[in-house]
Amino acid sequence: MGRYNLYIGTYNGTAILELLYFNVPTVIFWENNEISKLSLPYFEQLNEAGIFHNNFEEAADFVNNNFSTIENWWNSEVTQKARQNFCNQYCREIKSPIKALSGII
């Protein structure tokens, strides 16, 4: 992946998983009602860390207030913990995918 200062996502898609997995500074926003009840705790943690926002105004305010220190925010313990928890649930690397799949089947 190339080097980015900040990615801003406007919909829930695969790019979000890839960017968070590759640890690219990311701010995302969309209406909270598009999130399943099972996913809500992870998105709440992303929201508390400043990664997820419920609307574009919140996201714009966050970016405007933090852009000059975006690396510090992104590398903070709170932000990285939220990112890692989300990734562990939705896009973690599996060392032995065939073994994992056979265990599921």
Short mmCIF file of N, CA and C in Angstrom, two decimals:
data_model
loop_
_atom_site.label_atom_id
_atom_site.label_comp_id
_atom_site.label_asym_id
_atom_site.label_seq_id
_atom_site.Cartn_x
_atom_site.Cartn_y
_atom_site.Cartn_z
N MET A 1 0.84 -1.19 0.00
CA MET A 1 0.00 0.00 0.00
C MET A 1 0.88 1.24 0.00
N GLY A 2 0.39 2.27 -0.63
CA GLY A 2 1.09 3.55 -0.64
C GLY A 2 1.00 4.22 0.72
N ARG A 3 1.69 5.32 0.86
CA ARG A 3 1.71 6.06 2.12
C ARG A 3 0.67 7.16 2.05
N TYR A 4 -0.23 7.19 3.01
CA TYR A 4 -1.29 8.18 3.06
C TYR A 4 -1.21 8.94 4.37
N ASN A 5 -1.59 10.21 4.34
CA ASN A 5 -1.70 10.96 5.59
C ASN A 5 -2.97 10.57 6.32
N LEU A 6 -4.07 10.43 5.55
CA LEU A 6 -5.36 10.13 6.15
C LEU A 6 -6.32 9.66 5.08
N TYR A 7 -7.03 8.59 5.36
CA TYR A 7 -8.10 8.12 4.49
C TYR A 7 -9.42 8.46 5.16
N ILE A 8 -10.36 8.98 4.38
CA ILE A 8 -11.70 9.28 4.89
C ILE A 8 -12.69 8.41 4.15
N GLY A 9 -13.38 7.55 4.89
CA GLY A 9 -14.34 6.62 4.31
C GLY A 9 -15.76 7.05 4.59
N THR A 10 -16.61 6.92 3.59
CA THR A 10 -18.00 7.37 3.70
C THR A 10 -19.02 6.24 3.65
N TYR A 11 -18.57 5.01 3.54
CA TYR A 11 -19.49 3.87 3.55
C TYR A 11 -18.78 2.64 4.09
N ASN A 12 -19.56 1.70 4.54
CA ASN A 12 -19.04 0.49 5.14
C ASN A 12 -18.70 -0.51 4.05
N GLY A 13 -17.44 -0.61 3.72
CA GLY A 13 -17.00 -1.51 2.66
C GLY A 13 -15.68 -2.17 3.00
N THR A 14 -15.20 -2.98 2.08
CA THR A 14 -13.98 -3.74 2.26
C THR A 14 -12.76 -2.85 2.48
N ALA A 15 -12.75 -1.68 1.85
CA ALA A 15 -11.60 -0.78 1.99
C ALA A 15 -11.33 -0.45 3.45
N ILE A 16 -12.38 -0.29 4.25
CA ILE A 16 -12.20 0.02 5.66
C ILE A 16 -11.44 -1.10 6.36
N LEU A 17 -11.81 -2.33 6.08
CA LEU A 17 -11.12 -3.48 6.69
C LEU A 17 -9.65 -3.50 6.29
N GLU A 18 -9.39 -3.28 5.01
CA GLU A 18 -8.01 -3.31 4.52
C GLU A 18 -7.17 -2.19 5.14
N LEU A 19 -7.73 -0.99 5.18
CA LEU A 19 -6.99 0.15 5.71
C LEU A 19 -6.69 -0.01 7.20
N LEU A 20 -7.67 -0.47 7.96
CA LEU A 20 -7.45 -0.68 9.38
C LEU A 20 -6.44 -1.82 9.60
N TYR A 21 -6.56 -2.87 8.81
CA TYR A 21 -5.62 -3.99 8.92
C TYR A 21 -4.18 -3.53 8.64
N PHE A 22 -4.00 -2.70 7.61
CA PHE A 22 -2.67 -2.21 7.25
C PHE A 22 -2.25 -0.98 8.06
N ASN A 23 -3.07 -0.61 9.04
CA ASN A 23 -2.74 0.46 9.99
C ASN A 23 -2.57 1.82 9.30
N VAL A 24 -3.45 2.11 8.35
CA VAL A 24 -3.45 3.40 7.66
C VAL A 24 -4.37 4.34 8.44
N PRO A 25 -3.91 5.54 8.79
CA PRO A 25 -4.79 6.49 9.50
C PRO A 25 -6.12 6.65 8.75
N THR A 26 -7.21 6.39 9.45
CA THR A 26 -8.52 6.31 8.82
C THR A 26 -9.58 6.97 9.68
N VAL A 27 -10.41 7.77 9.05
CA VAL A 27 -11.61 8.34 9.68
C VAL A 27 -12.78 7.91 8.82
N ILE A 28 -13.79 7.33 9.44
CA ILE A 28 -14.96 6.86 8.69
C ILE A 28 -16.23 7.45 9.28
N PHE A 29 -17.24 7.59 8.42
CA PHE A 29 -18.53 8.08 8.91
C PHE A 29 -19.65 7.56 8.05
N TRP A 30 -20.74 7.26 8.71
CA TRP A 30 -22.04 6.96 8.11
C TRP A 30 -23.03 6.88 9.25
N GLU A 31 -24.28 6.79 8.92
CA GLU A 31 -25.33 6.76 9.94
C GLU A 31 -25.19 5.52 10.81
N ASN A 32 -25.31 5.69 12.10
CA ASN A 32 -25.18 4.63 13.08
C ASN A 32 -26.20 3.51 12.84
N ASN A 33 -27.36 3.84 12.25
CA ASN A 33 -28.39 2.82 12.05
C ASN A 33 -28.02 1.81 10.98
N GLU A 34 -26.88 1.98 10.31
CA GLU A 34 -26.41 1.02 9.31
C GLU A 34 -25.52 -0.05 9.94
N ILE A 35 -25.39 -0.04 11.25
CA ILE A 35 -24.51 -0.97 11.95
C ILE A 35 -25.35 -2.00 12.69
N SER A 36 -24.99 -3.26 12.54
CA SER A 36 -25.73 -4.32 13.22
C SER A 36 -25.51 -4.25 14.72
N LYS A 37 -26.44 -4.82 15.46
CA LYS A 37 -26.33 -4.83 16.92
C LYS A 37 -25.08 -5.58 17.39
N LEU A 38 -24.71 -6.64 16.66
CA LEU A 38 -23.52 -7.40 17.03
C LEU A 38 -22.23 -6.59 16.83
N SER A 39 -22.22 -5.72 15.84
CA SER A 39 -21.04 -4.91 15.53
C SER A 39 -20.96 -3.63 16.36
N LEU A 40 -22.08 -3.24 16.93
CA LEU A 40 -22.16 -1.95 17.61
C LEU A 40 -21.07 -1.72 18.66
N PRO A 41 -20.73 -2.69 19.53
CA PRO A 41 -19.68 -2.43 20.53
C PRO A 41 -18.33 -2.07 19.89
N TYR A 42 -18.02 -2.68 18.77
CA TYR A 42 -16.75 -2.40 18.09
C TYR A 42 -16.77 -0.99 17.48
N PHE A 43 -17.91 -0.62 16.91
CA PHE A 43 -18.02 0.71 16.33
C PHE A 43 -18.08 1.79 17.41
N GLU A 44 -18.64 1.45 18.56
CA GLU A 44 -18.62 2.40 19.67
C GLU A 44 -17.20 2.66 20.13
N GLN A 45 -16.39 1.62 20.17
CA GLN A 45 -14.99 1.78 20.56
C GLN A 45 -14.25 2.60 19.49
N LEU A 46 -14.54 2.34 18.21
CA LEU A 46 -13.94 3.15 17.15
C LEU A 46 -14.37 4.61 17.27
N ASN A 47 -15.61 4.83 17.67
CA ASN A 47 -16.12 6.19 17.84
C ASN A 47 -15.40 6.90 18.98
N GLU A 48 -15.22 6.21 20.09
CA GLU A 48 -14.52 6.80 21.24
C GLU A 48 -13.08 7.15 20.89
N ALA A 49 -12.48 6.41 19.97
CA ALA A 49 -11.10 6.66 19.56
C ALA A 49 -11.02 7.73 18.46
N GLY A 50 -12.15 8.12 17.89
CA GLY A 50 -12.13 9.14 16.84
C GLY A 50 -12.05 8.57 15.43
N ILE A 51 -12.09 7.26 15.29
CA ILE A 51 -12.03 6.64 13.96
C ILE A 51 -13.40 6.68 13.29
N PHE A 52 -14.44 6.31 14.02
CA PHE A 52 -15.80 6.26 13.46
C PHE A 52 -16.61 7.45 13.96
N HIS A 53 -17.40 8.02 13.04
CA HIS A 53 -18.28 9.14 13.36
C HIS A 53 -19.66 8.86 12.77
N ASN A 54 -20.69 9.36 13.45
CA ASN A 54 -22.07 9.09 13.03
C ASN A 54 -22.56 9.97 11.89
N ASN A 55 -21.82 11.01 11.54
CA ASN A 55 -22.23 11.87 10.43
C ASN A 55 -21.02 12.66 9.94
N PHE A 56 -21.18 13.29 8.80
CA PHE A 56 -20.04 13.98 8.20
C PHE A 56 -19.61 15.22 8.97
N GLU A 57 -20.54 15.86 9.69
CA GLU A 57 -20.16 17.04 10.46
C GLU A 57 -19.18 16.67 11.57
N GLU A 58 -19.48 15.59 12.29
CA GLU A 58 -18.58 15.11 13.35
C GLU A 58 -17.22 14.76 12.78
N ALA A 59 -17.22 14.04 11.66
CA ALA A 59 -15.97 13.63 11.04
C ALA A 59 -15.17 14.84 10.58
N ALA A 60 -15.84 15.82 9.96
CA ALA A 60 -15.16 17.02 9.48
C ALA A 60 -14.56 17.81 10.64
N ASP A 61 -15.32 17.95 11.72
CA ASP A 61 -14.79 18.66 12.89
C ASP A 61 -13.57 17.94 13.45
N PHE A 62 -13.65 16.62 13.53
CA PHE A 62 -12.53 15.84 14.05
C PHE A 62 -11.29 16.03 13.18
N VAL A 63 -11.45 15.91 11.87
CA VAL A 63 -10.32 16.06 10.96
C VAL A 63 -9.74 17.47 11.05
N ASN A 64 -10.61 18.47 11.03
CA ASN A 64 -10.14 19.86 11.11
C ASN A 64 -9.37 20.14 12.40
N ASN A 65 -9.80 19.53 13.49
CA ASN A 65 -9.16 19.77 14.79
C ASN A 65 -7.90 18.94 15.01
N ASN A 66 -7.73 17.88 14.23
CA ASN A 66 -6.62 16.95 14.50
C ASN A 66 -5.67 16.72 13.34
N PHE A 67 -5.91 17.34 12.20
CA PHE A 67 -5.13 17.01 11.02
C PHE A 67 -3.63 17.26 11.21
N SER A 68 -3.27 18.32 11.88
CA SER A 68 -1.85 18.65 12.04
C SER A 68 -1.13 17.66 12.96
N THR A 69 -1.89 16.91 13.76
CA THR A 69 -1.28 15.93 14.67
C THR A 69 -1.86 14.54 14.42
N ILE A 70 -2.22 14.27 13.18
CA ILE A 70 -2.92 13.02 12.85
C ILE A 70 -2.09 11.79 13.21
N GLU A 71 -0.77 11.84 13.02
CA GLU A 71 0.08 10.70 13.37
C GLU A 71 0.08 10.43 14.87
N ASN A 72 0.10 11.49 15.67
CA ASN A 72 0.05 11.32 17.12
C ASN A 72 -1.26 10.68 17.55
N TRP A 73 -2.37 11.17 16.98
CA TRP A 73 -3.67 10.59 17.29
C TRP A 73 -3.71 9.12 16.87
N TRP A 74 -3.29 8.86 15.63
CA TRP A 74 -3.39 7.50 15.11
C TRP A 74 -2.55 6.51 15.91
N ASN A 75 -1.40 6.94 16.35
CA ASN A 75 -0.50 6.05 17.07
C ASN A 75 -0.73 6.02 18.58
N SER A 76 -1.74 6.75 19.04
CA SER A 76 -2.03 6.74 20.47
C SER A 76 -2.54 5.36 20.90
N GLU A 77 -2.38 5.08 22.18
CA GLU A 77 -2.79 3.79 22.72
C GLU A 77 -4.29 3.54 22.53
N VAL A 78 -5.11 4.55 22.77
CA VAL A 78 -6.57 4.40 22.66
C VAL A 78 -6.97 4.08 21.22
N THR A 79 -6.40 4.81 20.26
CA THR A 79 -6.74 4.60 18.86
C THR A 79 -6.28 3.23 18.38
N GLN A 80 -5.06 2.87 18.71
CA GLN A 80 -4.53 1.58 18.27
C GLN A 80 -5.27 0.41 18.92
N LYS A 81 -5.66 0.55 20.17
CA LYS A 81 -6.40 -0.52 20.84
C LYS A 81 -7.76 -0.72 20.17
N ALA A 82 -8.45 0.37 19.85
CA ALA A 82 -9.75 0.27 19.16
C ALA A 82 -9.57 -0.38 17.79
N ARG A 83 -8.54 0.04 17.07
CA ARG A 83 -8.26 -0.52 15.74
C ARG A 83 -7.96 -2.01 15.85
N GLN A 84 -7.11 -2.39 16.79
CA GLN A 84 -6.73 -3.79 16.95
C GLN A 84 -7.92 -4.66 17.36
N ASN A 85 -8.76 -4.17 18.27
CA ASN A 85 -9.95 -4.93 18.66
C ASN A 85 -10.88 -5.15 17.48
N PHE A 86 -11.08 -4.10 16.68
CA PHE A 86 -11.92 -4.22 15.49
C PHE A 86 -11.31 -5.23 14.52
N CYS A 87 -10.01 -5.11 14.27
CA CYS A 87 -9.34 -6.03 13.35
C CYS A 87 -9.38 -7.46 13.85
N ASN A 88 -9.21 -7.67 15.14
CA ASN A 88 -9.27 -9.03 15.69
C ASN A 88 -10.63 -9.67 15.46
N GLN A 89 -11.66 -8.86 15.41
CA GLN A 89 -13.00 -9.39 15.20
C GLN A 89 -13.32 -9.56 13.71
N TYR A 90 -12.87 -8.64 12.86
CA TYR A 90 -13.36 -8.60 11.48
C TYR A 90 -12.32 -8.80 10.39
N CYS A 91 -11.04 -8.68 10.70
CA CYS A 91 -10.06 -8.84 9.62
C CYS A 91 -8.71 -9.30 10.15
N ARG A 92 -8.73 -10.25 11.05
CA ARG A 92 -7.47 -10.73 11.60
C ARG A 92 -6.81 -11.71 10.63
N GLU A 93 -5.52 -11.78 10.73
CA GLU A 93 -4.75 -12.71 9.91
C GLU A 93 -4.79 -14.07 10.57
N ILE A 94 -5.09 -15.07 9.78
CA ILE A 94 -5.12 -16.44 10.28
C ILE A 94 -3.87 -17.14 9.76
N LYS A 95 -3.06 -17.64 10.66
CA LYS A 95 -1.77 -18.24 10.30
C LYS A 95 -1.93 -19.53 9.49
N SER A 96 -2.91 -20.34 9.85
CA SER A 96 -3.15 -21.61 9.14
C SER A 96 -4.61 -21.65 8.69
N PRO A 97 -4.93 -20.98 7.58
CA PRO A 97 -6.34 -20.89 7.18
C PRO A 97 -7.00 -22.24 6.89
N ILE A 98 -6.26 -23.18 6.33
CA ILE A 98 -6.84 -24.49 6.02
C ILE A 98 -7.18 -25.23 7.30
N LYS A 99 -6.28 -25.16 8.27
CA LYS A 99 -6.54 -25.80 9.57
C LYS A 99 -7.74 -25.13 10.25
N ALA A 100 -7.80 -23.82 10.20
CA ALA A 100 -8.93 -23.09 10.83
C ALA A 100 -10.24 -23.46 10.15
N LEU A 101 -10.24 -23.52 8.83
CA LEU A 101 -11.45 -23.87 8.10
C LEU A 101 -11.87 -25.30 8.38
N SER A 102 -10.93 -26.22 8.45
CA SER A 102 -11.29 -27.61 8.73
C SER A 102 -11.87 -27.74 10.14
N GLY A 103 -11.40 -26.90 11.07
CA GLY A 103 -11.95 -26.91 12.42
C GLY A 103 -13.38 -26.40 12.45
N ILE A 104 -13.70 -25.49 11.55
CA ILE A 104 -15.07 -24.95 11.48
C ILE A 104 -16.01 -25.97 10.85
N ILE A 105 -15.51 -26.64 9.83
CA ILE A 105 -16.34 -27.63 9.10
C ILE A 105 -16.49 -28.86 9.94
#
